[in-house]
């Protein structure tokens, strides 16, 4: 060791440990005295909430795994056994199933917060990129978890999603066979999905550690989008934001518990209580609600893209849909560079603000609505309109950044130029 | 953190709220923890299989069978009169785990010995139930793992095991049928 850290804790055991491994010093620095902008609104609760849901999902998932049987012949019955016979099994499973929905609700709001207040801009681009990776890991984990009960939606969801990869030219079919470990979704597929469903949350947790570590280098953004200029602009994380996070968590837990105890299957699909049948596809197959916007993008590409005035097809509709769907996530990676405005918060960006609220947000809800409906008119058209709006939001950002005239920024968080009150500055 | 209320007596409203809040959170955490712990206890279907019925008719005097009960073997032995007499001839005081043979069988069914067939030392299954197996030095059972000898009442007589083979809860439904558990 290059140096022995100074520890001044009252508790001698804490002190002894801290001198050898300064975890208490670190916790105090990062979560005790950590200077945090004083003007957070409740949108800033959602990172902590997401962390809470992740831990809840890992804990409830491990307990479920102790009762679950990972075999096509027994998986469905083992889940029913959890529901009927295992002590509190119904509650643990409903926590886990609804927890997935809660995770996406919290993370979607967290992402919206990041976009609206420009949290992805320098010097926080890497935090944002880790966040998009977390979103991708979440989606993969949620998809594979949904397959495990081996109901009809599990089976056909797995079939449809894995078949997405068949759209890849030349090697697509081979990749799908590789994913399946056979010639259809079957026991090998279920086995590997279970293994990965157990693994990925821990990978996700590791990326969350990077996400938070990078956040603690740059410090949090805030609703004004300007950097704190001194101690008058910040508050120690504890007790101000620990208290605020606990309050937000309490409200969130009421919301969460109301689903677990009063409407546990509201966000699910009844067809998944029918055991998987490889010979019958359910008449109306839809993914879980949190995938609907992306599913709608997939279905919106109903046309092939070819050279004009010839019969040459460059991208058929199937591949086009898959590319658009993955592109809708991939475009998030480059958002920090698409948005070239130096002003972060939408409060001071008159065009961007309405561009988010009237283009991005409606497109997400339109896509979610269309994704849950059958692939027929007018839903296809709504989905296509949503797809255009979604991509337009991102692709027109460079132009908006150029033509927009931002409002004057307050001089500091504590002393905004407008109205004398940072919290109400618009 | 500056306290603005009642700072004089050292006990502040904030201290109270802090303690009450922490206690409430602790109760909530414990209440949330219990379902997870309890989920590891035997499930309803496991408990439903906790009772078995065994037909004794085919077991001739001198024979014994093993039945599966709660994942463990149960030895059911139809003892000969000689085996009963041997078991009852031993002075109780000589035993490692003193217990009269009469206390280990049902009255009037003295020939039927029902035991949980798990050695009380470290959980192996003693030999002596099937014909041809070693019955140990006392004509009962012999545990091959660490050499414990049980007599014709299933009591420990020699070796490292501390206790007699336990008698499970059981009842005769008819003369030839028992319910174990």
PDB file of C-alpha atoms in Angstrom, chain B:
ATOM      1  CA  UNK B   1     -27.586  18.926  10.388  1.00  0.00           C
ATOM      2  CA  UNK B   2     -28.658  21.597  12.808  1.00  0.00           C
ATOM      3  CA  UNK B   3     -31.485  20.687  15.117  1.00  0.00           C
ATOM      4  CA  UNK B   4     -33.855  23.505  15.714  1.00  0.00           C
ATOM      5  CA  UNK B   5     -36.213  21.961  18.231  1.00  0.00           C
ATOM      6  CA  UNK B   6     -35.729  21.155  21.895  1.00  0.00           C
ATOM      7  CA  UNK B   7     -31.988  21.063  21.554  1.00  0.00           C
ATOM      8  CA  UNK B   8     -31.581  21.708  25.274  1.00  0.00           C
ATOM      9  CA  UNK B   9     -32.556  18.340  26.780  1.00  0.00           C
ATOM     10  CA  UNK B  10     -30.512  16.269  24.323  1.00  0.00           C
ATOM     11  CA  UNK B  11     -33.653  14.425  23.178  1.00  0.00           C
ATOM     12  CA  UNK B  12     -35.108  15.943  20.085  1.00  0.00           C
ATOM     13  CA  UNK B  13     -38.230  15.382  18.103  1.00  0.00           C
ATOM     14  CA  UNK B  14     -35.904  14.411  15.275  1.00  0.00           C
ATOM     15  CA  UNK B  15     -34.285  11.699  17.401  1.00  0.00           C
ATOM     16  CA  UNK B  16     -37.710  10.277  18.065  1.00  0.00           C
ATOM     17  CA  UNK B  17     -38.747  10.368  14.420  1.00  0.00           C
ATOM     18  CA  UNK B  18     -35.439   8.832  13.424  1.00  0.00           C
ATOM     19  CA  UNK B  19     -35.801   5.941  15.874  1.00  0.00           C
ATOM     20  CA  UNK B  20     -39.474   5.409  15.147  1.00  0.00           C
ATOM     21  CA  UNK B  21     -38.777   5.458  11.406  1.00  0.00           C
ATOM     22  CA  UNK B  22     -35.894   3.006  11.726  1.00  0.00           C
ATOM     23  CA  UNK B  23     -37.992   0.696  13.931  1.00  0.00           C
ATOM     24  CA  UNK B  24     -40.885   0.811  11.476  1.00  0.00           C
ATOM     25  CA  UNK B  25     -38.518   0.077   8.598  1.00  0.00           C
ATOM     26  CA  UNK B  26     -36.991  -2.791  10.567  1.00  0.00           C
ATOM     27  CA  UNK B  27     -40.401  -4.327  11.224  1.00  0.00           C
ATOM     28  CA  UNK B  28     -41.274  -3.943   7.554  1.00  0.00           C
ATOM     29  CA  UNK B  29     -38.021  -5.535   6.419  1.00  0.00           C
ATOM     30  CA  UNK B  30     -38.498  -8.461   8.785  1.00  0.00           C
ATOM     31  CA  UNK B  31     -42.083  -8.906   7.616  1.00  0.00           C
ATOM     32  CA  UNK B  32     -40.921  -8.867   3.998  1.00  0.00           C
ATOM     33  CA  UNK B  33     -38.136 -11.325   4.767  1.00  0.00           C
ATOM     34  CA  UNK B  34     -40.348 -13.970   6.372  1.00  0.00           C
ATOM     35  CA  UNK B  35     -42.214 -15.114   3.217  1.00  0.00           C
ATOM     36  CA  UNK B  36     -38.883 -15.699   1.514  1.00  0.00           C
ATOM     37  CA  UNK B  37     -37.523 -17.748   4.419  1.00  0.00           C
ATOM     38  CA  UNK B  38     -40.766 -19.670   4.800  1.00  0.00           C
ATOM     39  CA  UNK B  39     -40.813 -20.500   1.079  1.00  0.00           C
ATOM     40  CA  UNK B  40     -37.847 -22.786   1.778  1.00  0.00           C
ATOM     41  CA  UNK B  41     -39.883 -24.841   4.275  1.00  0.00           C
ATOM     42  CA  UNK B  42     -41.715 -27.945   3.027  1.00  0.00           C
ATOM     43  CA  UNK B  43     -44.386 -27.003   0.488  1.00  0.00           C
ATOM     44  CA  UNK B  44     -48.005 -28.142   0.703  1.00  0.00           C
ATOM     45  CA  UNK B  45     -47.466 -31.010  -1.734  1.00  0.00           C
ATOM     46  CA  UNK B  46     -44.434 -32.179   0.236  1.00  0.00           C
ATOM     47  CA  UNK B  47     -46.444 -32.153   3.446  1.00  0.00           C
ATOM     48  CA  UNK B  48     -49.289 -33.972   1.713  1.00  0.00           C
ATOM     49  CA  UNK B  49     -46.958 -36.899   1.118  1.00  0.00           C
ATOM     50  CA  UNK B  50     -45.941 -37.033   4.781  1.00  0.00           C
ATOM     51  CA  UNK B  51     -48.222 -39.977   5.618  1.00  0.00           C
ATOM     52  CA  UNK B  52     -48.063 -43.485   4.175  1.00  0.00           C
ATOM     53  CA  UNK B  53     -50.064 -46.659   4.685  1.00  0.00           C
ATOM     54  CA  UNK B  54     -48.389 -50.077   4.637  1.00  0.00           C
ATOM     55  CA  UNK B  55     -49.980 -53.496   4.243  1.00  0.00           C
ATOM     56  CA  UNK B  56     -48.365 -55.896   6.732  1.00  0.00           C
ATOM     57  CA  UNK B  57     -50.026 -59.105   5.495  1.00  0.00           C
ATOM     58  CA  UNK B  58     -47.148 -60.359   3.328  1.00  0.00           C
ATOM     59  CA  UNK B  59     -44.499 -59.972   6.037  1.00  0.00           C
ATOM     60  CA  UNK B  60     -43.846 -63.354   7.662  1.00  0.00           C
ATOM     61  CA  UNK B  61     -42.379 -63.743  11.163  1.00  0.00           C
ATOM     62  CA  UNK B  62     -38.648 -63.139  11.018  1.00  0.00           C
ATOM     63  CA  UNK B  63     -38.968 -60.976   7.913  1.00  0.00           C
ATOM     64  CA  UNK B  64     -38.625 -57.238   7.578  1.00  0.00           C
ATOM     65  CA  UNK B  65     -39.354 -54.689   4.863  1.00  0.00           C
ATOM     66  CA  UNK B  66     -38.357 -51.155   4.069  1.00  0.00           C
ATOM     67  CA  UNK B  67     -40.984 -48.549   3.274  1.00  0.00           C
ATOM     68  CA  UNK B  68     -40.284 -45.036   2.002  1.00  0.00           C
ATOM     69  CA  UNK B  69     -41.590 -42.314   4.304  1.00  0.00           C
ATOM     70  CA  UNK B  70     -40.695 -38.638   4.043  1.00  0.00           C
ATOM     71  CA  UNK B  71     -37.733 -39.533   1.862  1.00  0.00           C
ATOM     72  CA  UNK B  72     -36.349 -41.925   4.447  1.00  0.00           C
ATOM     73  CA  UNK B  73     -36.602 -45.706   4.894  1.00  0.00           C
ATOM     74  CA  UNK B  74     -38.877 -47.103   7.569  1.00  0.00           C
ATOM     75  CA  UNK B  75     -38.002 -50.607   8.785  1.00  0.00           C
ATOM     76  CA  UNK B  76     -41.022 -52.768   9.575  1.00  0.00           C
ATOM     77  CA  UNK B  77     -40.071 -56.047  11.191  1.00  0.00           C
ATOM     78  CA  UNK B  78     -42.308 -58.963  12.099  1.00  0.00           C
ATOM     79  CA  UNK B  79     -40.314 -60.266  15.058  1.00  0.00           C
ATOM     80  CA  UNK B  80     -40.237 -63.887  16.151  1.00  0.00           C
ATOM     81  CA  UNK B  81     -41.045 -64.694  19.776  1.00  0.00           C
ATOM     82  CA  UNK B  82     -37.374 -65.473  20.336  1.00  0.00           C
ATOM     83  CA  UNK B  83     -36.332 -62.017  19.117  1.00  0.00           C
ATOM     84  CA  UNK B  84     -38.894 -60.367  21.369  1.00  0.00           C
ATOM     85  CA  UNK B  85     -37.690 -62.393  24.328  1.00  0.00           C
ATOM     86  CA  UNK B  86     -34.046 -61.524  23.618  1.00  0.00           C
ATOM     87  CA  UNK B  87     -34.886 -57.849  23.484  1.00  0.00           C
ATOM     88  CA  UNK B  88     -36.827 -57.965  26.728  1.00  0.00           C
ATOM     89  CA  UNK B  89     -34.239 -60.054  28.596  1.00  0.00           C
ATOM     90  CA  UNK B  90     -31.672 -57.240  28.524  1.00  0.00           C
ATOM     91  CA  UNK B  91     -31.596 -55.135  31.723  1.00  0.00           C
ATOM     92  CA  UNK B  92     -32.508 -51.581  30.706  1.00  0.00           C
ATOM     93  CA  UNK B  93     -29.654 -50.154  32.750  1.00  0.00           C
ATOM     94  CA  UNK B  94     -27.101 -51.831  30.484  1.00  0.00           C
ATOM     95  CA  UNK B  95     -28.294 -49.887  27.448  1.00  0.00           C
ATOM     96  CA  UNK B  96     -26.596 -46.842  25.945  1.00  0.00           C
ATOM     97  CA  UNK B  97     -30.004 -45.206  25.430  1.00  0.00           C
ATOM     98  CA  UNK B  98     -32.131 -46.930  28.090  1.00  0.00           C
ATOM     99  CA  UNK B  99     -35.624 -47.775  26.885  1.00  0.00           C
ATOM    100  CA  UNK B 100     -37.671 -50.947  27.481  1.00  0.00           C
ATOM    101  CA  UNK B 101     -38.770 -52.886  24.409  1.00  0.00           C
ATOM    102  CA  UNK B 102     -42.398 -52.495  25.478  1.00  0.00           C
ATOM    103  CA  UNK B 103     -42.118 -48.736  25.022  1.00  0.00           C
ATOM    104  CA  UNK B 104     -41.052 -49.227  21.410  1.00  0.00           C
ATOM    105  CA  UNK B 105     -43.995 -51.270  20.152  1.00  0.00           C
ATOM    106  CA  UNK B 106     -47.786 -51.025  20.336  1.00  0.00           C
ATOM    107  CA  UNK B 107     -49.379 -53.057  23.092  1.00  0.00           C
ATOM    108  CA  UNK B 108     -50.770 -56.336  21.799  1.00  0.00           C
ATOM    109  CA  UNK B 109     -48.748 -55.946  18.603  1.00  0.00           C
ATOM    110  CA  UNK B 110     -45.460 -56.826  20.231  1.00  0.00           C
ATOM    111  CA  UNK B 111     -44.168 -58.645  17.159  1.00  0.00           C
ATOM    112  CA  UNK B 112     -44.360 -55.515  14.973  1.00  0.00           C
ATOM    113  CA  UNK B 113     -41.371 -53.245  15.231  1.00  0.00           C
ATOM    114  CA  UNK B 114     -41.555 -50.001  13.193  1.00  0.00           C
ATOM    115  CA  UNK B 115     -38.419 -47.874  13.051  1.00  0.00           C
ATOM    116  CA  UNK B 116     -37.016 -44.956  11.105  1.00  0.00           C
ATOM    117  CA  UNK B 117     -34.116 -46.731   9.420  1.00  0.00           C
ATOM    118  CA  UNK B 118     -31.550 -43.979   9.672  1.00  0.00           C
ATOM    119  CA  UNK B 119     -28.499 -44.508  11.876  1.00  0.00           C
ATOM    120  CA  UNK B 120     -28.506 -41.964  14.691  1.00  0.00           C
ATOM    121  CA  UNK B 121     -24.765 -41.481  14.248  1.00  0.00           C
ATOM    122  CA  UNK B 122     -24.436 -39.775  10.864  1.00  0.00           C
ATOM    123  CA  UNK B 123     -27.444 -40.809   8.850  1.00  0.00           C
ATOM    124  CA  UNK B 124     -26.467 -43.981   6.961  1.00  0.00           C
ATOM    125  CA  UNK B 125     -28.953 -46.805   6.433  1.00  0.00           C
ATOM    126  CA  UNK B 126     -28.135 -49.779   8.728  1.00  0.00           C
ATOM    127  CA  UNK B 127     -28.025 -53.271   7.228  1.00  0.00           C
ATOM    128  CA  UNK B 128     -30.149 -56.139   8.523  1.00  0.00           C
ATOM    129  CA  UNK B 129     -33.574 -55.623   7.006  1.00  0.00           C
ATOM    130  CA  UNK B 130     -33.125 -57.721   3.872  1.00  0.00           C
ATOM    131  CA  UNK B 131     -32.280 -61.389   4.242  1.00  0.00           C
ATOM    132  CA  UNK B 132     -28.591 -62.126   3.946  1.00  0.00           C
ATOM    133  CA  UNK B 133     -27.495 -58.759   5.315  1.00  0.00           C
ATOM    134  CA  UNK B 134     -25.429 -58.563   8.461  1.00  0.00           C
ATOM    135  CA  UNK B 135     -27.652 -58.048  11.475  1.00  0.00           C
ATOM    136  CA  UNK B 136     -24.777 -57.075  13.743  1.00  0.00           C
ATOM    137  CA  UNK B 137     -23.724 -58.574  17.054  1.00  0.00           C
ATOM    138  CA  UNK B 138     -27.184 -58.250  18.601  1.00  0.00           C
ATOM    139  CA  UNK B 139     -29.348 -59.722  15.855  1.00  0.00           C
ATOM    140  CA  UNK B 140     -30.935 -56.435  14.850  1.00  0.00           C
ATOM    141  CA  UNK B 141     -29.200 -54.045  12.518  1.00  0.00           C
ATOM    142  CA  UNK B 142     -25.631 -53.122  11.743  1.00  0.00           C
ATOM    143  CA  UNK B 143     -24.567 -49.802  10.288  1.00  0.00           C
ATOM    144  CA  UNK B 144     -21.656 -50.356   7.891  1.00  0.00           C
ATOM    145  CA  UNK B 145     -20.515 -46.751   7.863  1.00  0.00           C
ATOM    146  CA  UNK B 146     -19.071 -46.543  11.367  1.00  0.00           C
ATOM    147  CA  UNK B 147     -19.979 -49.860  12.973  1.00  0.00           C
ATOM    148  CA  UNK B 148     -23.020 -49.231  15.115  1.00  0.00           C
ATOM    149  CA  UNK B 149     -24.871 -52.343  16.291  1.00  0.00           C
ATOM    150  CA  UNK B 150     -28.610 -52.275  17.014  1.00  0.00           C
ATOM    151  CA  UNK B 151     -30.535 -55.063  18.756  1.00  0.00           C
ATOM    152  CA  UNK B 152     -33.861 -56.701  17.915  1.00  0.00           C
ATOM    153  CA  UNK B 153     -35.640 -53.704  19.395  1.00  0.00           C
ATOM    154  CA  UNK B 154     -33.606 -51.296  17.256  1.00  0.00           C
ATOM    155  CA  UNK B 155     -31.736 -50.028  20.306  1.00  0.00           C
ATOM    156  CA  UNK B 156     -28.103 -48.997  20.072  1.00  0.00           C
ATOM    157  CA  UNK B 157     -25.885 -51.520  21.794  1.00  0.00           C
ATOM    158  CA  UNK B 158     -22.401 -50.947  20.473  1.00  0.00           C
ATOM    159  CA  UNK B 159     -20.644 -48.382  18.303  1.00  0.00           C
ATOM    160  CA  UNK B 160     -20.625 -44.588  17.940  1.00  0.00           C
ATOM    161  CA  UNK B 161     -24.367 -43.941  17.513  1.00  0.00           C
ATOM    162  CA  UNK B 162     -25.777 -42.143  20.569  1.00  0.00           C
ATOM    163  CA  UNK B 163     -29.465 -43.037  20.339  1.00  0.00           C
ATOM    164  CA  UNK B 164     -31.811 -45.884  19.507  1.00  0.00           C
ATOM    165  CA  UNK B 165     -33.366 -45.994  16.049  1.00  0.00           C
ATOM    166  CA  UNK B 166     -36.399 -43.742  16.486  1.00  0.00           C
ATOM    167  CA  UNK B 167     -39.937 -45.101  16.399  1.00  0.00           C
ATOM    168  CA  UNK B 168     -42.077 -42.921  14.102  1.00  0.00           C
ATOM    169  CA  UNK B 169     -45.598 -41.944  14.943  1.00  0.00           C
ATOM    170  CA  UNK B 170     -47.809 -44.717  13.584  1.00  0.00           C
ATOM    171  CA  UNK B 171     -51.134 -46.419  14.201  1.00  0.00           C
ATOM    172  CA  UNK B 172     -52.736 -49.714  13.274  1.00  0.00           C
ATOM    173  CA  UNK B 173     -55.716 -49.103  11.016  1.00  0.00           C
ATOM    174  CA  UNK B 174     -56.524 -52.833  10.972  1.00  0.00           C
ATOM    175  CA  UNK B 175     -54.562 -55.854  12.146  1.00  0.00           C
ATOM    176  CA  UNK B 176     -52.609 -55.913   8.908  1.00  0.00           C
ATOM    177  CA  UNK B 177     -52.455 -52.251   8.002  1.00  0.00           C
ATOM    178  CA  UNK B 178     -50.500 -49.388   9.563  1.00  0.00           C
ATOM    179  CA  UNK B 179     -50.510 -45.705   8.890  1.00  0.00           C
ATOM    180  CA  UNK B 180     -47.128 -44.085   9.425  1.00  0.00           C
ATOM    181  CA  UNK B 181     -46.907 -40.352  10.074  1.00  0.00           C
TER     182      UNK B 181
END
